[in-house]
Coordinates of C-alpha atoms in Angstrom, one line a residue:
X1 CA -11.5 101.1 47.5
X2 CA -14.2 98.1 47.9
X3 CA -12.5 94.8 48.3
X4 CA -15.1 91.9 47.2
X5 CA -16.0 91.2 51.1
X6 CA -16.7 94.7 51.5
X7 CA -19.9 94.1 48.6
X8 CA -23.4 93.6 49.4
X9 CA -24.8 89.7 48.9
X10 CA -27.3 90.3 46.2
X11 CA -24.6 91.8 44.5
X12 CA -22.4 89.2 44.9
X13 CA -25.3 86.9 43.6
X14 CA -26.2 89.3 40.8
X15 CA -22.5 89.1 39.0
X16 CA -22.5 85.5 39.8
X17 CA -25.6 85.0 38.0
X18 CA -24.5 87.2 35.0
X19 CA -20.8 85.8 34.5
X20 CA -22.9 82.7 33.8
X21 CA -26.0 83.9 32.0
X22 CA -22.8 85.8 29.5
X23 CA -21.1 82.3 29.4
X24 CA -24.8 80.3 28.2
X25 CA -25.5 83.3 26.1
X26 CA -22.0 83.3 24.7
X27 CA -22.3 79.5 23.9
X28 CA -26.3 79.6 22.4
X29 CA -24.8 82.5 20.4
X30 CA -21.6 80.5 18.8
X31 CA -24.1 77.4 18.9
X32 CA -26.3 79.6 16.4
X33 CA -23.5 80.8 14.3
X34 CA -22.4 77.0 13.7
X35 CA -25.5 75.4 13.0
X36 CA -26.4 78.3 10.0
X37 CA -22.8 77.1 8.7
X38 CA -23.7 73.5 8.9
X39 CA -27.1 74.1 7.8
X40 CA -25.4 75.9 4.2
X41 CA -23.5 73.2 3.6
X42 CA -25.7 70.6 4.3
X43 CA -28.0 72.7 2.0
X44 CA -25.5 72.4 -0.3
X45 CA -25.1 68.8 -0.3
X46 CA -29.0 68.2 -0.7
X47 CA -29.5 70.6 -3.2
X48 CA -26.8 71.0 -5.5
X49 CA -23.9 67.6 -4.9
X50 CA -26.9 64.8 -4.3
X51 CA -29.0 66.3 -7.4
X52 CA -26.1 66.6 -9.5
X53 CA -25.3 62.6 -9.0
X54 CA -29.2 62.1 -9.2
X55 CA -29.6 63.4 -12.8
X56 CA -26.3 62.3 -13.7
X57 CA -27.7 58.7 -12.9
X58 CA -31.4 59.5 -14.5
X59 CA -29.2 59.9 -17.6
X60 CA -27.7 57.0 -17.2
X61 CA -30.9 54.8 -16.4
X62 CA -32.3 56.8 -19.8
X63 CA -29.2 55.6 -21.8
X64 CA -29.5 52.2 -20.3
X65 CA -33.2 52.1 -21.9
X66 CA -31.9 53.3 -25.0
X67 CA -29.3 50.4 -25.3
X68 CA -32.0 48.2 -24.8
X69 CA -34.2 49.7 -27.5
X70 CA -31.3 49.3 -29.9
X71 CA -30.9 46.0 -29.1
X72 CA -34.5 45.0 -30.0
X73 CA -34.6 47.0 -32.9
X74 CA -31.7 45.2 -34.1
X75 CA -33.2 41.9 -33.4
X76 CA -36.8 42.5 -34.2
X77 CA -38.5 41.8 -37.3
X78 CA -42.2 43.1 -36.7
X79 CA -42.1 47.0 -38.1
X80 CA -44.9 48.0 -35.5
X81 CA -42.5 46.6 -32.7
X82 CA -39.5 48.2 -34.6
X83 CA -41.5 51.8 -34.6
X84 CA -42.6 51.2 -31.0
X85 CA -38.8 50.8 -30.2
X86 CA -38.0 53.7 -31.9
X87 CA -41.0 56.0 -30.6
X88 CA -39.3 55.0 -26.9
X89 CA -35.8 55.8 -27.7
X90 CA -36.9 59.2 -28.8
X91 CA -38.6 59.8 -25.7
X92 CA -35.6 58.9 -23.5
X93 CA -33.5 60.9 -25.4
X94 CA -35.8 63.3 -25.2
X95 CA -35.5 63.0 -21.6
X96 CA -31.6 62.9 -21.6
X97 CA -31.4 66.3 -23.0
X98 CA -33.5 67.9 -20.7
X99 CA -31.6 66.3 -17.9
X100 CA -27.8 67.4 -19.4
X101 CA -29.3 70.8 -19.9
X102 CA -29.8 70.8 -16.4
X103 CA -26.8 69.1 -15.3
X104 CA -24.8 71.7 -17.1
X105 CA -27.0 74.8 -15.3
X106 CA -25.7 73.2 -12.0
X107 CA -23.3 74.1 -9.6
X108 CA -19.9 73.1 -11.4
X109 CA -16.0 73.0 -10.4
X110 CA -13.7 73.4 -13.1
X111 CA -13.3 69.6 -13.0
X112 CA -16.9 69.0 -13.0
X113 CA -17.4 71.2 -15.8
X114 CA -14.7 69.5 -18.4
X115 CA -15.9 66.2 -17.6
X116 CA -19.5 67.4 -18.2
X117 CA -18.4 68.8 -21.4
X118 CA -16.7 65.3 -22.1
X119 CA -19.8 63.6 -21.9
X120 CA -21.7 66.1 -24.0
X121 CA -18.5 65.9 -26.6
X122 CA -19.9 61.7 -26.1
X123 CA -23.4 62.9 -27.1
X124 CA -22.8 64.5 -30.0
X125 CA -21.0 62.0 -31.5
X126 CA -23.5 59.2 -30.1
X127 CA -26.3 61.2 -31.5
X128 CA -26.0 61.7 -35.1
X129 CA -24.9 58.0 -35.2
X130 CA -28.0 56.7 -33.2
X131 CA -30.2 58.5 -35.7
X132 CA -28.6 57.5 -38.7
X133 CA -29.7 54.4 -37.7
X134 CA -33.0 54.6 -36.7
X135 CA -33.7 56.1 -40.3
X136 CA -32.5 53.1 -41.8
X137 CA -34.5 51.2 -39.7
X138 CA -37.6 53.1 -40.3
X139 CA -36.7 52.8 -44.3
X140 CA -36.6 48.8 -44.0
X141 CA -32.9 48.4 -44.7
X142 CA -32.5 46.4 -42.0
X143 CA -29.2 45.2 -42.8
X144 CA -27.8 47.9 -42.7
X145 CA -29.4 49.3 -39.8
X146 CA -28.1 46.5 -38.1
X147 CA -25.1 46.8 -39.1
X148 CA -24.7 50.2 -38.2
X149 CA -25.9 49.4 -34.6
X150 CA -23.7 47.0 -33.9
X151 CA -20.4 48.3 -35.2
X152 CA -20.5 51.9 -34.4
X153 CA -23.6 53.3 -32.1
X154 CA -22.9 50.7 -29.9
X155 CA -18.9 51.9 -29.4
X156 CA -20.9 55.3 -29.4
X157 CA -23.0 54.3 -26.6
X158 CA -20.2 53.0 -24.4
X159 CA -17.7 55.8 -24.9
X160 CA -21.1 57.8 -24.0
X161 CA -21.4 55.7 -20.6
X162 CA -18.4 56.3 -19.6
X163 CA -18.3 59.9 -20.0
X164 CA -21.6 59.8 -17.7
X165 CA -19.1 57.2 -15.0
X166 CA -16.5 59.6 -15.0
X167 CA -18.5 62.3 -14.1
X168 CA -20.9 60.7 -11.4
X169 CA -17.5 59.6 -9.6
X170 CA -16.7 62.8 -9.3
X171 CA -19.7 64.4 -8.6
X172 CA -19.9 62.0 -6.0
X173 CA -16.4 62.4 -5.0
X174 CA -17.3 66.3 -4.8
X175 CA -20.5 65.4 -2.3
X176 CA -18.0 63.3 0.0
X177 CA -15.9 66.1 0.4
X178 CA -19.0 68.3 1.4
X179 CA -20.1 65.8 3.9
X180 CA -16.7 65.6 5.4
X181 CA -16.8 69.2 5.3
X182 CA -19.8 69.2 7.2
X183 CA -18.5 66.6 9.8
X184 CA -15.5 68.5 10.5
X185 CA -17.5 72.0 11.2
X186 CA -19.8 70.1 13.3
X187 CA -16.6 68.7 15.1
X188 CA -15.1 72.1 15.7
X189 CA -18.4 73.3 16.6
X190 CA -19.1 70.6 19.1
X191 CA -15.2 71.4 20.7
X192 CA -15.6 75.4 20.5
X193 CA -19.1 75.2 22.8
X194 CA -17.3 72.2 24.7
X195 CA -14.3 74.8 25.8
X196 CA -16.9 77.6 26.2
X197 CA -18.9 75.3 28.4
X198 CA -15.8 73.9 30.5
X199 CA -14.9 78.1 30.8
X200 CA -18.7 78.8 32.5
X201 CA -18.4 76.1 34.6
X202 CA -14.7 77.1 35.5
X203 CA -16.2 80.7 36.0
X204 CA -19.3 79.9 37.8
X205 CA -17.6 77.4 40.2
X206 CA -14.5 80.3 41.0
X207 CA -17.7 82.7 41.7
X208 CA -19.7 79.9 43.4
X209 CA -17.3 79.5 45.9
X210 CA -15.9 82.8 46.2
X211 CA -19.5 83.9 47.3
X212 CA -19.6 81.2 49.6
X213 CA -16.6 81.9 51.1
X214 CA -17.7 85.2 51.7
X215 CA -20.7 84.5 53.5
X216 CA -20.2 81.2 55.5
X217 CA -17.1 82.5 57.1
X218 CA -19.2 85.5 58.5
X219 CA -22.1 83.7 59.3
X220 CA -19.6 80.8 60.9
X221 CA -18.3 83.6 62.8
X222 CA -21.9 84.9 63.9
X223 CA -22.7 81.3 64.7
X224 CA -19.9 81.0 67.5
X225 CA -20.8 84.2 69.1
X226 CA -24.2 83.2 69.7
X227 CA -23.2 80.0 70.8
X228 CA -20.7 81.5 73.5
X229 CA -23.6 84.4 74.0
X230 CA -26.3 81.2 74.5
X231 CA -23.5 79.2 77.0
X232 CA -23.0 82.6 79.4
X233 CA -19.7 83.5 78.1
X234 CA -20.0 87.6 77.4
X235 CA -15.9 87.6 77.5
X236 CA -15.0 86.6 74.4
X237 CA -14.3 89.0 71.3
X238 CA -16.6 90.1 67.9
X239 CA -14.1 89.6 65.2
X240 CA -15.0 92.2 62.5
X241 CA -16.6 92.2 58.9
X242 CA -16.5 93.7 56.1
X243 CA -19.7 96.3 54.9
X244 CA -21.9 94.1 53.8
X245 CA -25.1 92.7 55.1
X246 CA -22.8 90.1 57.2
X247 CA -20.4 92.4 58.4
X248 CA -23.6 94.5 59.8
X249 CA -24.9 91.5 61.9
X250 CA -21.4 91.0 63.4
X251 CA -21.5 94.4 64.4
X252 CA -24.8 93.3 65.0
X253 CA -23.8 90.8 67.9
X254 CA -20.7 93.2 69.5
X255 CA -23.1 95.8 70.1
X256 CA -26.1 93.2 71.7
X257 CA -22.8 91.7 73.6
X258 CA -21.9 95.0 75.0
X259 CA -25.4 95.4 76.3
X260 CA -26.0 92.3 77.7
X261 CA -22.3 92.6 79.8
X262 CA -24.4 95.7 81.3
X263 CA -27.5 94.1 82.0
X264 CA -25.9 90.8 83.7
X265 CA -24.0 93.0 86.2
X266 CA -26.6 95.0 87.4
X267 CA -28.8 91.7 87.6
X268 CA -25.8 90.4 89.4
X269 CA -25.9 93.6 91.9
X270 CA -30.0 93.0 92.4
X271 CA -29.1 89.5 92.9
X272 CA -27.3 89.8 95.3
X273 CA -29.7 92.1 97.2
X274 CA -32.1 89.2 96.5
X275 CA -29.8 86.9 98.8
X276 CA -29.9 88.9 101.6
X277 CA -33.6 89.8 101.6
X278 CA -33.8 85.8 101.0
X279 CA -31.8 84.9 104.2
X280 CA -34.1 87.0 106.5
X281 CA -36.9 85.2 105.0
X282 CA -34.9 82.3 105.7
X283 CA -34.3 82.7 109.3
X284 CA -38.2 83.9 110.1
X285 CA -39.2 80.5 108.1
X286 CA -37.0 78.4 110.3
X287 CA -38.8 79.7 113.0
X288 CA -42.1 78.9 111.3
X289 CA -40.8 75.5 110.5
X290 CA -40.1 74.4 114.3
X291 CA -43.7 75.6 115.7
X292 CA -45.2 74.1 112.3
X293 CA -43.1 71.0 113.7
X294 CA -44.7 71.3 117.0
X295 CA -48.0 71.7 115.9
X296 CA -47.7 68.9 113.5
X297 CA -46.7 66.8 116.5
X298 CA -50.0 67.6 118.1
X299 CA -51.5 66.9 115.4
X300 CA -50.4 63.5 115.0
X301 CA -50.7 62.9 118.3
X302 CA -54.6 63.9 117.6
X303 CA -55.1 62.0 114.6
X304 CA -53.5 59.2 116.1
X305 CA -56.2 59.6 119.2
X306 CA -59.3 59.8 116.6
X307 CA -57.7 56.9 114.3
X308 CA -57.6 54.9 117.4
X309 CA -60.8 55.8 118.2
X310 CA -62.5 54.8 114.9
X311 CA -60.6 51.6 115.0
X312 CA -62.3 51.1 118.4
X313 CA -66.0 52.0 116.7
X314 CA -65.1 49.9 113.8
X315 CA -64.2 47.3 115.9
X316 CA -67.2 47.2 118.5
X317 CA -69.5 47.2 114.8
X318 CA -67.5 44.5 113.2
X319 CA -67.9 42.8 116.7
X320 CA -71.3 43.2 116.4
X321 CA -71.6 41.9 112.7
X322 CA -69.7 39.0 113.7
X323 CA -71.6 38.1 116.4
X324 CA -74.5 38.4 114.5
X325 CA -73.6 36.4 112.1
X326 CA -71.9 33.7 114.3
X327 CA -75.5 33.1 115.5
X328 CA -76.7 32.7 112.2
X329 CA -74.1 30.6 111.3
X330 CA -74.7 28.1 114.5
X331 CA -78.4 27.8 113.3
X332 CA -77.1 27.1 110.0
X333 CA -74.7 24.5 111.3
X334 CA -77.5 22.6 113.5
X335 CA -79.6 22.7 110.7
X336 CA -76.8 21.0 108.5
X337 CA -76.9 18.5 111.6
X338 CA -80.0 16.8 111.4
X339 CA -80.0 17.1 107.6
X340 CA -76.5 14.7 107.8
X341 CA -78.5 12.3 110.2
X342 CA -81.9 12.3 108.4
X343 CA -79.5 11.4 105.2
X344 CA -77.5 8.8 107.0
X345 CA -80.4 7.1 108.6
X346 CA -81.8 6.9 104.9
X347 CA -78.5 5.9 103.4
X348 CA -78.1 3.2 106.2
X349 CA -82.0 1.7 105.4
X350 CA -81.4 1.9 101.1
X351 CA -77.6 -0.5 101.8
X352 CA -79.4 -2.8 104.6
X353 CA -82.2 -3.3 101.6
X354 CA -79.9 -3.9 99.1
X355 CA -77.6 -6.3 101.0
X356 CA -80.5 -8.3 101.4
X357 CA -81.8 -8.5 97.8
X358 CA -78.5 -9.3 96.5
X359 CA -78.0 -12.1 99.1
X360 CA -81.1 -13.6 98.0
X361 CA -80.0 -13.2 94.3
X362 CA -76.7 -14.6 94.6
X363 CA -78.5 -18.0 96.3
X364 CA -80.6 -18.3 93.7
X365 CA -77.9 -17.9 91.1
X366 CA -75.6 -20.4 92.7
X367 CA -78.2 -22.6 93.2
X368 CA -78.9 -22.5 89.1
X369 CA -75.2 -22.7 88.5
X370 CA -74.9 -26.0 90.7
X371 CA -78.4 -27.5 89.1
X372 CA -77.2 -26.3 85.5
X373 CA -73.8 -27.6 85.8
X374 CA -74.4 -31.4 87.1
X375 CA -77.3 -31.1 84.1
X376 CA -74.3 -30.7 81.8
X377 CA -71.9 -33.2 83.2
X378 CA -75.6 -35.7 83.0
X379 CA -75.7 -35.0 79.3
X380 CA -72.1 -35.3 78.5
X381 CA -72.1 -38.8 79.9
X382 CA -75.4 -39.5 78.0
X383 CA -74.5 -38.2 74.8
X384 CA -71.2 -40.1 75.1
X385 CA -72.8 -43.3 75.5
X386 CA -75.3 -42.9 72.7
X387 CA -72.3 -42.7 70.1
X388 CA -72.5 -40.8 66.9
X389 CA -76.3 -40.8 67.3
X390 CA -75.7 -38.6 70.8
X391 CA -73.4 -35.4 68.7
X392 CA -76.0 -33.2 68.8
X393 CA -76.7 -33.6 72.4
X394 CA -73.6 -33.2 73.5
X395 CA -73.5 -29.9 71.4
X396 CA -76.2 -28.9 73.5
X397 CA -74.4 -30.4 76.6
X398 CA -71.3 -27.9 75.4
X399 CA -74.2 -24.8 75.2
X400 CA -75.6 -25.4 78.5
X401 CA -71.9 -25.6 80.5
X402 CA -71.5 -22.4 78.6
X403 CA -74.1 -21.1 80.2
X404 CA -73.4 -22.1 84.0
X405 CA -70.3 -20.8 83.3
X406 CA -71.8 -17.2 82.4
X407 CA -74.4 -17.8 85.6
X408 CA -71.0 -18.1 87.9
X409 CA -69.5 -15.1 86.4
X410 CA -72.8 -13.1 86.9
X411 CA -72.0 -14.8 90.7
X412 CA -69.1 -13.1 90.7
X413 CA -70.5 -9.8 89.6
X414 CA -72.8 -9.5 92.0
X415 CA -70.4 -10.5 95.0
X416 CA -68.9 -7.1 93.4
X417 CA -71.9 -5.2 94.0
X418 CA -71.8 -6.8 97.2
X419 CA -68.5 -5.4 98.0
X420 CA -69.9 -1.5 97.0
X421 CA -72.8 -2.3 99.8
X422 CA -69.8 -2.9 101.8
X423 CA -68.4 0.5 101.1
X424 CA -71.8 2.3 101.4
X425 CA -71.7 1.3 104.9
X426 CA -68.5 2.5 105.5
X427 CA -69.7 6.1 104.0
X428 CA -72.9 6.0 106.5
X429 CA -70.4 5.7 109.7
X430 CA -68.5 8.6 108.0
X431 CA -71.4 11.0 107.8
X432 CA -71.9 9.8 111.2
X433 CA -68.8 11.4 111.8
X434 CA -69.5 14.6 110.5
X435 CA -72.8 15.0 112.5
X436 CA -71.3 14.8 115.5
X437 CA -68.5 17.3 114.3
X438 CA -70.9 20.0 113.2
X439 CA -72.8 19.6 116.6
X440 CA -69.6 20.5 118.4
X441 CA -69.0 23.4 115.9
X442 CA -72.6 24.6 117.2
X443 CA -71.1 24.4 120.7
X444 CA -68.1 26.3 119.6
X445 CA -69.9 29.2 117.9
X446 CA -72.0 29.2 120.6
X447 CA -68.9 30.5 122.9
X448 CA -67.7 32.3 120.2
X449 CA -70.7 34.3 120.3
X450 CA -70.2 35.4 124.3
X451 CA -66.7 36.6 123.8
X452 CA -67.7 39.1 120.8
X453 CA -70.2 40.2 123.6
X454 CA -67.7 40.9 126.1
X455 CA -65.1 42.6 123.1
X456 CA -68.1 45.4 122.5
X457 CA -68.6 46.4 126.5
X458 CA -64.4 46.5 126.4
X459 CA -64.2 48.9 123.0
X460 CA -66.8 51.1 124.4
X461 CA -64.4 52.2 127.4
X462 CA -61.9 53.0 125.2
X463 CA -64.0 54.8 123.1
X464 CA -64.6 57.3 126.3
X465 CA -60.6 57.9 127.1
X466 CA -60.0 58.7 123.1
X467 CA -62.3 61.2 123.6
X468 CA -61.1 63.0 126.2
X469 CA -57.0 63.0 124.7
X470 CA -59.2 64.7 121.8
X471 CA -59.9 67.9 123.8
X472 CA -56.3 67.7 125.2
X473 CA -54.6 68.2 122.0
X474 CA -57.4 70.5 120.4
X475 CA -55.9 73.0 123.1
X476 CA -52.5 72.4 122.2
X477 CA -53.4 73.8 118.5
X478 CA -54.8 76.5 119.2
X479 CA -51.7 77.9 121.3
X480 CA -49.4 76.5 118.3
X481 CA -51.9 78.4 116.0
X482 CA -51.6 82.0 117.4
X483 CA -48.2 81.7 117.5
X484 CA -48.1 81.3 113.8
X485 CA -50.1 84.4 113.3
X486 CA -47.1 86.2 115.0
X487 CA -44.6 85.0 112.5
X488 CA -46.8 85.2 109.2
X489 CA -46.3 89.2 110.0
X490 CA -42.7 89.0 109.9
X491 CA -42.8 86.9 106.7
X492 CA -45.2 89.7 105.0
X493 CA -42.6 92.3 106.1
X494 CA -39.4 90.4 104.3
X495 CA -42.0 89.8 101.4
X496 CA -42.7 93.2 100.6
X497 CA -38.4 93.7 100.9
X498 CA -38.2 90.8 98.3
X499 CA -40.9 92.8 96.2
X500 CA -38.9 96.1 95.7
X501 CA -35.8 93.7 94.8
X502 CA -37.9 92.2 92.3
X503 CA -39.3 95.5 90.8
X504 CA -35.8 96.7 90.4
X505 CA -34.3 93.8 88.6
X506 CA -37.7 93.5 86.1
X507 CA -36.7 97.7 85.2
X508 CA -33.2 96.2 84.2
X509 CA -34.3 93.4 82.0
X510 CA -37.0 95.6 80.3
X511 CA -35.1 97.2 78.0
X512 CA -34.9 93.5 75.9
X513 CA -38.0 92.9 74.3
X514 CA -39.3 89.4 74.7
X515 CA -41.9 87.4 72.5
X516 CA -45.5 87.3 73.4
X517 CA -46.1 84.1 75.9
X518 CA -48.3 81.9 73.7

């Protein structure tokens, strides 16, 4: 017998899917069924209870109109108005009959019908008396017409009003029932889909997770053995499944896991063939590792010789450059000499110039200074004895003081410039200086210039013994060289070993099929 885990998954899904398409089809179906029920008694309560109450207060509207027509016949004294009056009453009763007659065609309970019949019973003894007294009326006995109104149509009328009262309350009693009616099968409707809901969700949820169960646990299963089969560990059981699709890929797995124990130990046997072929290889590249050592010695020892030698050839050219332009550079330098003494010499004539211009100046201005100031004191003392008469000259006196006293501070300026002559000299005996520094640079580049000589003639001997440790260690690779040859034999030979190995363990692994390399 199938147990649930023993179905196929689109099965599974497929009674899943119908337990709850049968619940929403089960719900739209009782949904359906309720609403017609609503829908007849709402129909009932538009059509029959609310037309009922309509008519039954159109009747009463009609009677109202009535009254008032009675009233203004009584009061009236104009016969056109009176007939007028009349000729409406008429028509609402007119109307009133029409309506009762279809009042009483209605849909009527047994209390419905008795009060209906009350309030014709009201009419037919409202009727007669309401007529009565419109003939009178019409035959100008208006007295009596009056008094017929007042005393008995109008107890009529009211009796008649209240048999219409008594039976809108309870037609409207009637329609509150139906509409509670209504709100009670929407109610239960409402609950019974509710219930029928909560038992497709109970239904679908028990399935949902039932099929869930039943295919993460296999998959969770499935899941761990590839993570074990991915980690290297081929030891560890397959538990079983049932006979659907999971239980197959369980299977699935034990059967790939059983393959792959076979396939790992006969890699592990080629392996190990592998190793052995491996150490000969080994050994015969030790071999080739100490001569590769020895002629890498050589080697060094020959690059060392030939870097040397560059460094030598570099050396006697940079010797040469240097020397080269040392000279230059000593021409330069003398040149730079006389330019500093021609400059000097001028700089030494344009401060002798000057100093003698600005001694001349300043005896002139102290001479005006001296002249300008006794002037002053002169006019002071004159311009004081003249009195009031002598103010304006001794304003003047004031100016001209003012003025020597700007004539000594020009004085003073110019002992400044005097001072800057001063340090122009000072700069002259400093370029003096430097002339005769750059003519001993000359001198020293001069030297300079011999001993770059003499580095060249040296460099070019040891340019001749680098050569000849050149062809020394040329020799000593080509020994070191044919001796290689003898071992890249025996390294062929434990290749071609190493190949059948690898052929062997490629025909085990061929039986898995890999994807395409991209």
């Amino acid at each position: 017998m199938k147990t649930w885990n023993d179905l196929r998954i689109g099965l599974k899904l497929g009674v899943g899917f119908a337990v709850v398409m049968l619940a929403t089809a089960v719900v739209a179906v009782f949904g359906r069924y309720a609403l017609e029920g609503v829908g007849g008694q709402v129909h009932e309560l538009v059509e029959h209870r609310q037309a009922s109450v309509g008519k039954a207060r159109d009747v009463k509207d009609e009677l109202n109109i009535v009254a008032r027509g009675v009233r203004n016949v009584a009061l009236l004294q104009d016969a056109k108005q009176i007939d007028a009056e009349i000729e409406r009453i008429r028509g609402c009763e007119a109307r009133i009959a029409k309506l009762l007659d279809g009042l009483k065609a209605g849909d009527l309970d047994g209390e419905g019908s008795k009060r209906l019949d009350a309030v014709f019973g009201a009419r037919e003894t409202y009727t007669p008396l309401l007529t009565r007294a419109l003939e009178l009326a019409t035959a100008n006995q208006d007295a009596e017409a009056r008094d017929m109104l007042l005393k008995q149509v109008r107890p009529a009328q009211a009796a008649y009003l209240k048999s219409l009262d008594t039976y809108v309350e309870h037609e409207v009693a009637r329609m509150r029932a139906s509409a509670e009616a209504t709100e009670a099968a929407i109610a239960r409707a409402e609950t019974v889909m509710l219930l029928v809901a909560l038992f497709a969700l109970g239904c679908g949820g028990a399935l949902g997770w039932l099929i869930t169960r039943s295919v993460t646990r296999p998959l969770r299963s499935a899941l761990q053995v590839t993570e074990r089969v991915s980690a290297g560990d081929l030891s560890g059981p397959v538990p079983a499944g049932g006979r659907d699709e999971l239980g197959v890929l369980l299977r699935s797995l034990d059967g790939m896991q059983d393959s792959l124990r076979q396939l790992v130990g006969g890699v592990r046997g080629n392996a190990e063939s592998v190793a052995t072929a491996s150490a000969e290889i080994a050994r015969g590249n030790q071999d080739l590792s100490q001569r590769t050592e020895e002629q890498a010695g050589a080697l060094q020892q020959t690059a060392a010789t030939m870097e040397q030698l560059g460094a030598t050839v570099r050396q006697n050219a940079t010797s040469a450059r240097e020397a080269n332009t040392l000279a230059h550079g000593a021409s330069q330098v003398a040149a730079q000499g006389g330019a500093a003494v021609d400059e000097m010499l001028g700089s030494m004539k344009s401060i002798t110039a000057s100093s003698r211009q600005v001694a001349d100046i300043v005896g002139v201005i102290d001479a005006i200074a001296f002249q300008t100031n006794i002037l002053a004191l002169n006019a002071a003392v004159e311009s004081a004895r003249a009195g009031e008469a002598g103010r304006g000259f001794a304003v003047v006196a004031g100016e001209v003081r003012t003025l020597a006293q700007r004539s000594a501070e020009s004085a003073r300026q110019i002992r400044t410039l005097i001072g800057q002559s001063v340090e122009r000299i000072e700069q002259g005996a400093a370029q003096a200086e430097r002339v005769g520094r750059t003519m001993h640079e000359v001198v020293q580049a001069i030297g300079r210039v011999n001993t770059v000589i003499e580095t060249i003639s040296t460099a070019s001997a040891e340019q001749s013994d680098g050569i000849d440790q050149v062809g020394h260690a040329v020799g000593q690779m080509d020994t070191v060289t044919q001796q290689n040859a003898a071992l890249v034999e025996e390294s062929a030979a434990a290749a071609e070993s190493l190949r059948m190995q690898a052929q062997q363990l490629v025909g085990a692994v061929s039986r898995f099929q890999l994807p395409q390399a991209a």
